[in-house]
CSV table of C-alpha atoms in Angstrom, one decimal:
chain,number,residue,atom,x,y,z
A,1,MET,CA,133.9,12.2,73.0
A,2,GLN,CA,134.1,11.4,69.6
A,3,ARG,CA,130.6,11.7,67.9
A,4,ASN,CA,129.6,10.0,65.8
A,5,ARG,CA,130.7,10.9,62.1
A,6,HIS,CA,126.6,10.0,61.1
A,7,PHE,CA,124.7,11.7,63.3
A,8,LYS,CA,124.9,14.7,64.6
A,9,THR,CA,122.3,14.8,68.4
A,10,ILE,CA,119.6,16.3,68.2
A,11,ILE,CA,117.6,17.0,72.3
A,12,SER,CA,115.4,19.0,72.0
A,13,SER,CA,111.4,20.2,73.3
A,14,LEU,CA,108.5,21.4,71.2
A,15,VAL,CA,111.2,23.6,69.5
A,16,VAL,CA,107.5,25.1,67.4
A,17,LEU,CA,106.6,22.6,64.6
A,18,THR,CA,104.7,25.6,63.7
A,19,LEU,CA,106.4,28.5,65.3
A,20,LEU,CA,109.9,27.6,63.4
A,21,PHE,CA,108.0,26.8,60.2
A,22,SER,CA,104.9,27.8,58.8
A,23,CYS,CA,103.8,24.5,56.8
A,24,LYS,CA,101.5,21.7,57.3
A,25,LYS,CA,102.4,17.8,57.6
A,26,LYS,CA,102.5,15.8,54.8
A,27,THR,CA,100.4,12.9,54.0
A,28,SER,CA,102.0,10.0,51.9
A,29,ASP,CA,100.8,6.7,51.9
A,30,GLU,CA,104.1,6.2,49.2
A,31,PRO,CA,105.6,2.5,49.9
A,32,ILE,CA,109.1,2.7,50.8
A,33,PRO,CA,111.3,0.9,47.8
A,34,ASN,CA,111.9,-2.9,49.3
A,35,PRO,CA,115.2,-3.7,51.2
A,36,PRO,CA,117.4,-5.4,49.2
A,37,GLY,CA,117.2,-9.4,49.7
A,38,ASN,CA,113.9,-8.9,51.4
A,39,GLY,CA,111.4,-9.3,48.7
A,40,SER,CA,110.1,-7.9,45.6
A,41,ASN,CA,106.5,-6.8,46.9
A,42,PRO,CA,106.8,-3.0,48.3
A,43,VAL,CA,106.5,-2.5,52.0
A,44,SER,CA,103.6,0.0,52.6
A,45,LEU,CA,104.1,3.1,55.2
A,46,ASN,CA,102.2,1.7,58.1
A,47,ASP,CA,103.3,-1.5,58.2
A,48,SER,CA,107.2,0.2,57.3
A,49,ILE,CA,106.9,2.5,60.7
A,50,PHE,CA,105.3,0.0,62.9
A,51,THR,CA,107.6,-2.1,61.7
A,52,ILE,CA,110.4,-0.3,62.2
A,53,THR,CA,109.6,1.9,65.2
A,54,LYS,CA,109.3,-2.2,67.5
A,55,ASP,CA,113.2,-2.0,66.0
A,56,ILE,CA,113.8,1.2,67.8
A,57,TYR,CA,111.6,2.8,70.2
A,58,LEU,CA,113.0,2.3,73.6
A,59,TRP,CA,110.1,1.1,74.6
A,60,THR,CA,109.0,-1.8,72.7
A,61,ASP,CA,107.6,-4.7,75.3
A,62,ASP,CA,105.3,-1.7,76.1
A,63,LEU,CA,104.3,-2.1,72.1
A,64,PRO,CA,101.7,-5.4,70.3
A,65,ASP,CA,102.7,-7.1,68.1
A,66,SER,CA,101.5,-6.6,64.1
A,67,ALA,CA,99.2,-8.7,64.1
A,68,ALA,CA,96.4,-8.2,66.8
A,69,PHE,CA,97.9,-4.2,66.4
A,70,LYS,CA,96.6,-4.4,62.3
A,71,PRO,CA,99.2,-1.5,60.9
A,72,GLY,CA,97.5,-1.1,57.9
A,73,SER,CA,93.8,-0.6,59.1
A,74,TYR,CA,94.6,2.5,59.9
A,75,SER,CA,94.2,5.4,57.6
A,76,SER,CA,97.4,7.2,56.9
A,77,PRO,CA,100.5,7.0,58.7
A,78,TYR,CA,99.7,9.3,61.7
A,79,ASP,CA,96.7,8.6,62.8
A,80,MET,CA,98.2,4.7,62.8
A,81,PHE,CA,101.7,6.0,64.9
A,82,GLU,CA,99.7,8.1,67.3
A,83,ALA,CA,97.5,5.3,68.6
A,84,LEU,CA,101.0,3.1,68.3
A,85,ILE,CA,102.7,5.7,71.0
A,86,LYS,CA,99.8,5.6,72.9
A,87,LYS,CA,100.4,2.2,73.8
A,88,LYS,CA,102.7,3.5,76.0
A,89,PRO,CA,101.2,6.8,77.8
A,90,LEU,CA,104.8,7.5,79.4
A,91,ASP,CA,105.4,9.2,75.8
A,92,ARG,CA,104.9,12.8,75.0
A,93,TYR,CA,107.4,13.0,72.6
A,94,SER,CA,107.0,10.6,69.9
A,95,PHE,CA,105.9,12.2,66.3
A,96,ILE,CA,106.5,12.2,62.3
A,97,ASP,CA,106.9,15.3,60.1
A,98,ASP,CA,107.4,16.0,57.1
A,99,GLY,CA,111.2,17.2,57.1
A,100,SER,CA,111.2,20.6,58.5
A,101,THR,CA,112.2,19.6,62.4
A,102,SER,CA,115.4,19.0,60.7
A,103,ARG,CA,116.1,21.5,57.9
A,104,ALA,CA,115.2,24.5,60.5
A,105,LEU,CA,117.2,23.1,63.3
A,106,GLN,CA,120.1,21.5,61.2
A,107,GLU,CA,119.9,24.1,58.3
A,108,GLY,CA,119.2,26.6,61.0
A,109,ILE,CA,116.5,28.3,58.0
A,110,VAL,CA,112.8,28.5,59.0
A,111,GLY,CA,109.7,30.1,57.4
A,112,ASP,CA,108.0,32.1,59.5
A,113,LYS,CA,106.7,35.7,61.1
A,114,GLY,CA,109.4,35.2,63.2
A,115,PHE,CA,107.6,35.8,67.4
A,116,GLU,CA,105.4,33.8,69.7
A,117,VAL,CA,103.5,35.5,72.0
A,118,GLY,CA,101.3,34.0,75.2
A,119,TRP,CA,98.5,34.2,78.0
A,120,GLN,CA,99.3,37.0,80.2
A,121,THR,CA,96.5,36.8,81.7
A,122,ASP,CA,93.2,34.9,80.4
A,123,SER,CA,91.8,38.2,78.5
A,124,THR,CA,95.6,39.7,77.8
A,125,LEU,CA,98.6,38.0,75.3
A,126,PHE,CA,102.1,39.5,74.7
A,127,VAL,CA,105.2,38.6,73.0
A,128,ILE,CA,107.3,36.5,74.4
A,129,TYR,CA,110.0,36.6,71.5
A,130,VAL,CA,111.4,37.6,68.4
A,131,TYR,CA,113.8,36.6,66.4
A,132,ALA,CA,116.7,38.8,64.6
A,133,GLY,CA,116.2,39.2,61.1
A,134,SER,CA,112.7,38.0,61.3
A,135,PRO,CA,109.8,39.2,59.6
A,136,ALA,CA,108.8,41.0,62.4
A,137,ASP,CA,112.1,42.1,63.9
A,138,LYS,CA,112.4,44.1,60.8
A,139,LYS,CA,108.3,45.6,61.9
A,140,GLY,CA,110.4,46.7,65.1
A,141,ILE,CA,108.1,44.2,67.3
A,142,LYS,CA,109.7,43.5,71.0
A,143,ARG,CA,109.1,41.4,73.9
A,144,GLY,CA,106.4,42.6,76.2
A,145,TRP,CA,104.6,44.3,74.1
A,146,GLN,CA,101.0,43.5,73.7
A,147,LEU,CA,99.5,42.4,71.1
A,148,THR,CA,95.6,43.8,70.5
A,149,ASN,CA,94.5,43.3,67.5
A,150,VAL,CA,94.6,40.2,65.2
A,151,ASN,CA,93.0,40.6,61.8
A,152,GLY,CA,90.6,43.6,62.9
A,153,THR,CA,89.7,40.5,66.5
A,154,THR,CA,90.4,43.1,69.5
A,155,LYS,CA,89.1,41.0,72.2
A,156,PHE,CA,90.7,37.2,73.6
A,157,VAL,CA,90.0,35.0,76.1
A,158,ASN,CA,92.2,31.9,76.3
A,159,GLY,CA,90.3,29.5,75.2
A,160,LYS,CA,89.7,27.2,72.0
A,161,THR,CA,88.4,29.5,70.1
A,162,SER,CA,91.0,32.5,70.4
A,163,ASN,CA,94.4,29.7,70.3
A,164,ASP,CA,92.6,28.6,66.8
A,165,LEU,CA,92.7,32.4,65.8
A,166,LEU,CA,95.7,32.7,67.3
A,167,THR,CA,97.5,29.8,65.6
A,168,GLU,CA,95.8,31.0,62.4
A,169,ALA,CA,97.4,33.8,61.4
A,170,ILE,CA,100.7,33.3,63.6
A,171,TYR,CA,101.7,30.0,62.2
A,172,TYR,CA,99.4,28.7,59.1
A,173,ASN,CA,98.5,31.6,57.1
A,174,ASN,CA,101.1,33.2,54.9
A,175,SER,CA,100.5,37.3,56.0
A,176,ALA,CA,97.9,38.6,58.6
A,177,THR,CA,97.7,41.9,60.3
A,178,PHE,CA,98.5,42.7,64.0
A,179,GLY,CA,98.4,45.1,66.1
A,180,PHE,CA,100.2,45.9,69.6
A,181,LYS,CA,100.4,48.5,72.6
A,182,LYS,CA,104.1,49.0,73.3
A,183,PRO,CA,104.6,49.3,77.9
A,184,ASP,CA,105.5,52.7,77.8
A,185,GLY,CA,101.0,52.8,76.5
A,186,THR,CA,102.2,53.9,72.9
A,187,ILE,CA,99.7,52.0,69.7
A,188,VAL,CA,100.5,50.6,67.4
A,189,GLN,CA,98.5,50.7,64.4
A,190,PRO,CA,97.7,47.0,63.1
A,191,SER,CA,100.1,46.6,60.3
A,192,THR,CA,100.3,43.5,57.7
A,193,LEU,CA,102.8,40.7,58.5
A,194,THR,CA,103.4,38.2,56.0
A,195,SER,CA,105.6,35.2,57.0
A,196,ALA,CA,109.0,34.8,55.1
A,197,GLU,CA,112.7,32.2,55.2
A,198,TYR,CA,114.9,33.4,57.5
A,199,LYS,CA,118.1,32.3,58.8
A,200,LEU,CA,117.4,31.0,62.6
A,201,ASN,CA,119.1,32.5,65.1
A,202,PRO,CA,118.5,31.8,68.8
A,203,ILE,CA,120.6,34.5,71.1
A,204,LEU,CA,117.8,36.7,71.7
A,205,TYR,CA,119.8,38.4,74.7
A,206,SER,CA,123.3,39.3,76.0
A,207,LYS,CA,124.5,41.4,78.7
A,208,LEU,CA,127.5,41.6,80.6
A,209,TYR,CA,126.7,43.4,83.9
A,210,ASP,CA,128.4,45.0,87.2
A,211,PHE,CA,127.4,45.7,90.3
A,212,ASN,CA,130.2,47.0,91.9
A,213,GLY,CA,133.0,44.9,91.2
A,214,THR,CA,130.7,41.8,91.1
A,215,LYS,CA,130.4,40.8,86.8
A,216,ILE,CA,128.0,39.1,86.4
A,217,GLY,CA,126.7,37.3,81.8
A,218,TYR,CA,123.5,37.2,80.8
A,219,PHE,CA,122.8,35.1,78.0
A,220,VAL,CA,119.2,34.2,76.7
A,221,PHE,CA,119.3,31.2,74.6
A,222,ASN,CA,116.0,29.6,72.4
A,223,ASN,CA,117.5,26.5,70.2
A,224,PHE,CA,120.6,24.1,70.1
A,225,VAL,CA,120.8,24.5,66.7
A,226,ALA,CA,123.7,23.2,64.7
A,227,LEU,CA,126.8,23.9,66.4
A,228,ALA,CA,128.1,25.4,62.9
A,229,ASP,CA,125.7,27.8,62.9
A,230,VAL,CA,126.0,30.3,66.5
A,231,LYS,CA,129.5,28.3,67.6
A,232,THR,CA,131.6,32.1,66.7
A,233,GLN,CA,128.6,34.3,69.1
A,234,VAL,CA,129.0,32.0,72.0
A,235,ASP,CA,132.6,32.3,71.9
A,236,SER,CA,132.7,35.8,71.2
A,237,ILE,CA,129.6,36.0,74.4
A,238,PHE,CA,131.6,34.2,76.7
A,239,ASP,CA,135.3,35.2,75.3
A,240,SER,CA,133.7,39.3,75.9
A,241,PHE,CA,132.5,37.6,79.5
A,242,ALA,CA,136.0,36.1,80.2
A,243,ALA,CA,137.7,39.1,78.9
A,244,ALA,CA,136.0,41.1,81.8
A,245,GLY,CA,136.2,39.0,85.1
A,246,ALA,CA,132.5,37.4,85.3
A,247,LYS,CA,132.9,34.8,87.1
A,248,GLN,CA,129.4,33.6,87.8
A,249,LEU,CA,125.9,33.4,84.2
A,250,ILE,CA,123.4,32.6,84.0
A,251,ILE,CA,121.8,30.9,80.7
A,252,ASP,CA,117.9,32.1,80.5
A,253,LEU,CA,116.7,28.5,79.0
A,254,ARG,CA,112.7,29.4,79.9
A,255,TYR,CA,111.4,29.1,76.4
A,256,ASN,CA,113.6,26.7,75.1
A,257,GLY,CA,112.4,23.7,72.5
A,258,GLY,CA,115.9,21.8,72.4
A,259,GLY,CA,117.5,20.3,69.5
A,260,LEU,CA,120.9,19.8,68.9
A,261,VAL,CA,123.4,17.8,71.1
A,262,GLU,CA,127.1,18.5,69.9
A,263,THR,CA,125.3,22.3,71.1
A,264,ALA,CA,124.4,20.8,74.0
A,265,GLU,CA,127.2,19.5,75.3
A,266,TYR,CA,129.7,22.1,73.5
A,267,LEU,CA,127.9,24.4,76.3
A,268,ALA,CA,128.4,22.0,78.6
A,269,ASN,CA,132.1,21.6,77.9
A,270,ARG,CA,133.3,26.0,77.7
A,271,LEU,CA,131.9,25.8,81.0
A,272,VAL,CA,132.5,23.0,83.4
A,273,PRO,CA,136.5,23.3,85.2
A,274,ALA,CA,139.5,22.0,83.3
A,275,SER,CA,139.8,19.4,86.0
A,276,LYS,CA,137.2,17.6,84.8
A,277,ASN,CA,138.3,17.0,81.6
A,278,ASN,CA,137.8,13.4,80.4
A,279,THR,CA,135.5,12.5,82.3
A,280,VAL,CA,131.4,11.5,82.3
A,281,MET,CA,129.1,13.5,81.2
A,282,TYR,CA,126.4,11.5,80.0
A,283,THR,CA,125.9,7.8,79.1
A,284,GLN,CA,122.1,6.6,76.6
A,285,THR,CA,120.6,3.8,76.8
A,286,PHE,CA,119.2,2.1,74.3
A,287,ASN,CA,116.6,-1.1,73.8
A,288,SER,CA,118.1,-4.7,73.6
A,289,ASN,CA,117.2,-4.3,69.6
A,290,VAL,CA,119.3,-2.1,69.5
A,291,SER,CA,122.2,-2.4,72.3
A,292,ASN,CA,122.1,-6.4,70.6
A,293,ASN,CA,122.2,-5.1,66.7
A,294,LYS,CA,118.8,-7.2,66.7
A,295,PHE,CA,116.8,-5.5,64.3
A,296,SER,CA,114.0,-7.0,62.1
A,297,PRO,CA,114.8,-7.8,58.3
A,298,LEU,CA,113.1,-4.5,56.5
A,299,PHE,CA,115.6,-2.6,59.5
A,300,LYS,CA,118.4,-5.2,58.9
A,301,ASN,CA,118.6,-4.0,55.3
A,302,MET,CA,117.4,-0.3,55.5
A,303,LYS,CA,120.5,1.5,53.5
A,304,ALA,CA,120.5,4.9,55.3
A,305,LEU,CA,118.7,6.8,51.8
A,306,PRO,CA,119.4,9.2,50.9
A,307,TYR,CA,121.5,11.1,53.4
A,308,PHE,CA,124.5,8.2,53.6
A,309,PRO,CA,123.6,5.6,50.7
A,310,ASN,CA,126.5,3.4,51.5
A,311,TYR,CA,125.7,2.6,55.6
A,312,TYR,CA,122.9,0.5,57.0
A,313,TRP,CA,120.1,2.6,59.4
A,314,ALA,CA,120.9,0.1,61.9
A,315,ASP,CA,124.7,-0.3,61.9
A,316,ILE,CA,124.6,3.2,62.8
A,317,PHE,CA,121.6,3.0,65.7
A,318,TYR,CA,124.1,-0.2,66.4
A,319,SER,CA,126.9,2.5,66.3
A,320,GLU,CA,125.2,4.8,69.2
A,321,ALA,CA,124.5,1.8,72.1
A,322,THR,CA,127.8,0.5,71.7
A,323,THR,CA,130.8,2.8,70.9
A,324,TYR,CA,128.7,6.3,71.5
A,325,LYS,CA,127.3,5.2,74.2
A,326,THR,CA,129.3,7.5,77.2
A,327,ALA,CA,129.5,10.6,76.3
A,328,ASN,CA,133.5,13.2,78.1
A,329,PHE,CA,133.7,16.3,79.1
A,330,ALA,CA,136.3,18.3,77.1
A,331,LYS,CA,137.0,21.7,78.3
A,332,GLN,CA,136.9,24.1,75.7
A,333,GLY,CA,138.7,27.8,75.8
A,334,GLY,CA,139.7,29.0,79.7
A,335,TRP,CA,136.6,30.5,81.0
A,336,GLU,CA,135.7,29.1,84.3
A,337,PRO,CA,132.4,30.5,85.9
A,338,THR,CA,132.4,29.6,89.2
A,339,LYS,CA,128.8,29.5,89.2
A,340,VAL,CA,126.2,28.9,86.4
A,341,SER,CA,122.4,29.7,87.2
A,342,PHE,CA,120.0,28.6,84.6
A,343,LEU,CA,116.0,30.1,84.2
A,344,VAL,CA,113.3,27.6,83.4
A,345,THR,CA,110.6,27.0,82.4
A,346,TYR,CA,107.9,24.4,81.8
A,347,SER,CA,108.7,25.6,78.3
A,348,THR,CA,112.3,24.5,79.0
A,349,VAL,CA,112.6,21.0,77.2
A,350,SER,CA,115.5,18.1,76.1
A,351,ALA,CA,119.0,19.8,74.6
A,352,SER,CA,117.7,22.0,78.0
A,353,GLU,CA,117.3,19.8,80.4
A,354,LEU,CA,119.9,18.4,79.5
A,355,LEU,CA,123.0,20.6,79.9
A,356,TYR,CA,122.1,21.9,83.4
A,357,ASN,CA,121.5,17.4,83.8
A,358,ASN,CA,124.9,17.0,82.7
A,359,LEU,CA,126.7,20.6,84.6
A,360,LYS,CA,125.2,20.1,87.7
A,361,PRO,CA,127.0,16.9,89.5
A,362,VAL,CA,130.2,18.8,88.2
A,363,MET,CA,130.2,22.2,88.9
A,364,ASN,CA,127.9,24.9,90.8
A,365,THR,CA,124.9,24.8,89.8
A,366,LYS,CA,120.9,27.1,90.4
A,367,LEU,CA,117.7,26.3,88.7
A,368,ILE,CA,115.3,29.1,88.7
A,369,GLY,CA,111.9,29.4,87.4
A,370,THR,CA,109.2,26.8,87.8
A,371,THR,CA,109.3,23.1,87.2
A,372,THR,CA,110.2,21.6,83.1
A,373,TYR,CA,108.9,19.4,81.0
A,374,GLY,CA,110.9,16.6,81.2
A,375,LYS,CA,111.9,14.7,79.1
A,376,PRO,CA,115.5,13.4,78.8
A,377,VAL,CA,114.8,10.7,75.4
A,378,GLY,CA,115.9,11.3,72.6
A,379,PHE,CA,115.5,10.0,69.4
A,380,ILE,CA,117.4,9.3,65.6
A,381,ASP,CA,115.0,10.7,63.1
A,382,ILE,CA,114.7,8.3,60.2
A,383,PRO,CA,113.7,10.1,56.5
A,384,LEU,CA,110.8,7.1,55.2
A,385,GLY,CA,109.3,9.3,51.7
A,386,GLN,CA,108.0,12.4,51.7
A,387,ASN,CA,108.4,12.1,55.9
A,388,ASP,CA,110.8,11.9,58.7
A,389,LEU,CA,110.0,9.0,61.8
A,390,PHE,CA,110.7,10.5,65.4
A,391,ALA,CA,110.2,7.4,67.8
A,392,VAL,CA,111.8,7.9,71.3
A,393,SER,CA,115.1,5.4,70.9
A,394,PHE,CA,117.0,6.7,73.8
A,395,GLN,CA,117.6,8.3,77.4
A,396,THR,CA,120.4,10.4,78.9
A,397,LYS,CA,121.5,10.0,83.1
A,398,ASN,CA,124.7,11.7,83.7
A,399,SER,CA,127.7,10.6,85.6
A,400,GLN,CA,125.9,10.4,89.0
A,401,GLY,CA,122.8,8.3,86.9
A,402,GLN,CA,120.4,10.8,87.2
A,403,GLY,CA,117.6,11.2,84.0
A,404,ASP,CA,114.9,9.9,85.5
A,405,TYR,CA,113.0,13.4,85.4
A,406,PHE,CA,110.0,12.4,83.4
A,407,ASN,CA,108.0,15.1,85.3
A,408,GLY,CA,109.8,17.6,84.9
A,409,LEU,CA,113.7,19.4,87.0
A,410,THR,CA,111.9,21.4,90.0
A,411,PRO,CA,113.9,24.3,90.9
A,412,GLU,CA,116.1,25.3,93.3
A,413,ILE,CA,114.5,28.9,93.6
A,414,LYS,CA,110.8,28.8,92.6
A,415,ALA,CA,109.9,32.6,90.5
A,416,GLU,CA,107.1,32.2,88.3
A,417,ASP,CA,108.1,34.3,84.3
A,418,ASP,CA,107.0,37.7,83.5
A,419,TYR,CA,105.6,38.6,79.2
A,420,SER,CA,105.1,42.2,79.8
A,421,TYR,CA,109.3,43.0,80.5
A,422,ASP,CA,111.7,43.0,78.3
A,423,TRP,CA,114.9,40.8,77.8
A,424,GLY,CA,117.2,42.4,81.3
A,425,SER,CA,115.1,44.3,82.6
A,426,PHE,CA,115.5,43.7,86.7
A,427,ASN,CA,111.5,43.0,86.9
A,428,ASP,CA,111.2,40.1,85.5
A,429,PRO,CA,111.1,37.9,88.5
A,430,LEU,CA,113.0,34.9,86.4
A,431,LEU,CA,116.1,37.7,86.2
A,432,LYS,CA,115.9,38.9,89.4
A,433,ALA,CA,116.1,36.0,91.5
A,434,ALA,CA,119.0,35.3,89.3
A,435,LEU,CA,120.2,38.1,90.2
A,436,LEU,CA,119.9,37.6,94.1
A,437,ASP,CA,121.0,34.6,94.4
A,438,ASN,CA,123.8,36.1,92.9
A,439,GLY,CA,125.0,38.2,95.3
A,440,VAL,CA,123.9,41.6,93.9
A,441,PRO,CA,121.5,43.7,96.9
A,442,ALA,CA,118.1,44.9,96.4
A,443,SER,CA,118.8,47.9,96.2
A,444,SER,CA,121.1,47.8,93.4
A,445,LEU,CA,118.4,46.4,91.5
A,446,GLY,CA,115.9,48.9,91.6
A,447,ARG,CA,111.8,49.6,92.7
A,448,MET,CA,110.2,45.8,91.9
A,449,ALA,CA,107.2,46.3,89.5
A,450,ARG,CA,104.0,46.1,91.9
A,451,ILE,CA,102.3,42.5,90.5
A,452,THR,CA,98.4,42.5,90.6
A,453,ASN,CA,95.9,40.2,89.6
A,454,GLU,CA,95.6,42.3,86.2
A,455,THR,CA,99.2,41.4,85.6
A,456,ARG,CA,100.4,38.2,87.0
A,457,LEU,CA,100.7,34.9,84.1
A,458,VAL,CA,98.1,33.2,83.8
A,459,THR,CA,99.5,30.0,86.0
A,460,THR,CA,99.0,27.2,83.9
A,461,SER,CA,100.7,25.0,82.0
A,462,ASN,CA,99.0,26.5,78.6
A,463,ASN,CA,100.2,30.1,78.8
A,464,ARG,CA,102.0,28.9,75.6
A,465,LEU,CA,100.4,28.1,71.7
A,466,GLN,CA,101.3,24.2,73.0
A,467,SER,CA,100.0,22.6,69.9
A,468,THR,CA,103.0,24.9,67.9
A,469,ARG,CA,105.5,22.8,69.5
A,470,PHE,CA,107.9,20.0,68.7
A,471,LYS,CA,108.6,18.3,72.4
A,472,GLY,CA,111.7,16.1,71.1
A,473,MET,CA,115.6,14.9,71.7
A,474,PHE,CA,117.5,13.2,68.8
A,475,HIS,CA,120.3,12.0,66.8
A,476,ALA,CA,120.8,14.8,63.8
A,477,ARG,CA,121.5,14.0,60.3
A,478,ARG,CA,124.7,15.3,59.1
């Protein structure tokens, strides 16, 4: 498919607004510059956000008119926008951001401590993952370590008090002290960890398994960042699997909050059989305003500043809804795995779900884990002053017209996550389930560790600090 020259598509899930970027939202009530030919009075930010949302919102028919809603009566654009999207209960996705989301996903630059924790039980916390090159990585912190001390606090209970403490220490405070216990029982004494900028590498782990000639590739992918930032690594890993003769692949997306659609498309094109080249990968649908090029004067005359001063936002949206409505497969590379297994959880969102949904009709796939978040919709982000507007504007469906998974994708094989095992461990329930499904004998995987009530993962959607997740699919700026 020839992608829009103006945009990269982002399909994301709550890819951590504060995990990826340790900064808080900036509030601005400054008016945006008045569009050409639309009078001399500037338009307030509240009014402009309302008007633009009415133009591009996928569910625009469910929104009230300006006279009834009174956007100017709200004290901030954030309060106004939250109240507006509540008119559509299905919308768990739209938000206003300070620009950090686009920067993290498109430029791959984040500024935080580089690790995330989750509740293994209602009183125990474990490291879920660590980004290479981050402050946490430089301290040697690994997935599977138990968090035992945060700024002197050593007892935790899954609830608001502990979650607020963790959120502040990990994501908002520049520095905090953390202590851990390794899987072998070794105590790591509390030490200070300070946030810093680093290049985000979403490939957390990869390995080629060889079980008596049955070769299976395993690939942990945590964010769909810009393709330019990961293409070389992805190609290297996939090419090494192909050279070794691997016929099966396990893609671990259990914490992948989504990101750029161009990257999801590339992964699909690497894996799809060559026989499906030039067939439909997916289609995207916009509201009737966008499809028919009928916009308000504000949006019609609004240039795509500061990035594309020679283009108008209305033209960009219209081209996405018409010229680029359908994406076709364009096979990349020579590797054609006979089966791709996807490891997923409730934290698997958007671009991750898109990748699976697009490949499901055209090759042998298997979904393993727990039900995903459910986000078949996305955005084109629009900068307004200091803010970026992410209002749901399109929905995707695969070649069979499947794409209404608002309640998540249901796995064919159910397996619960377990934070206490490092990547690649055969005791990891999700990985083990995938290997068994791929024909690996249980005897080759060793003895499964006994799961007790003390080690079983809390069975709620609140294992992770969900308030820090960014859930979104959007067309992002080139």
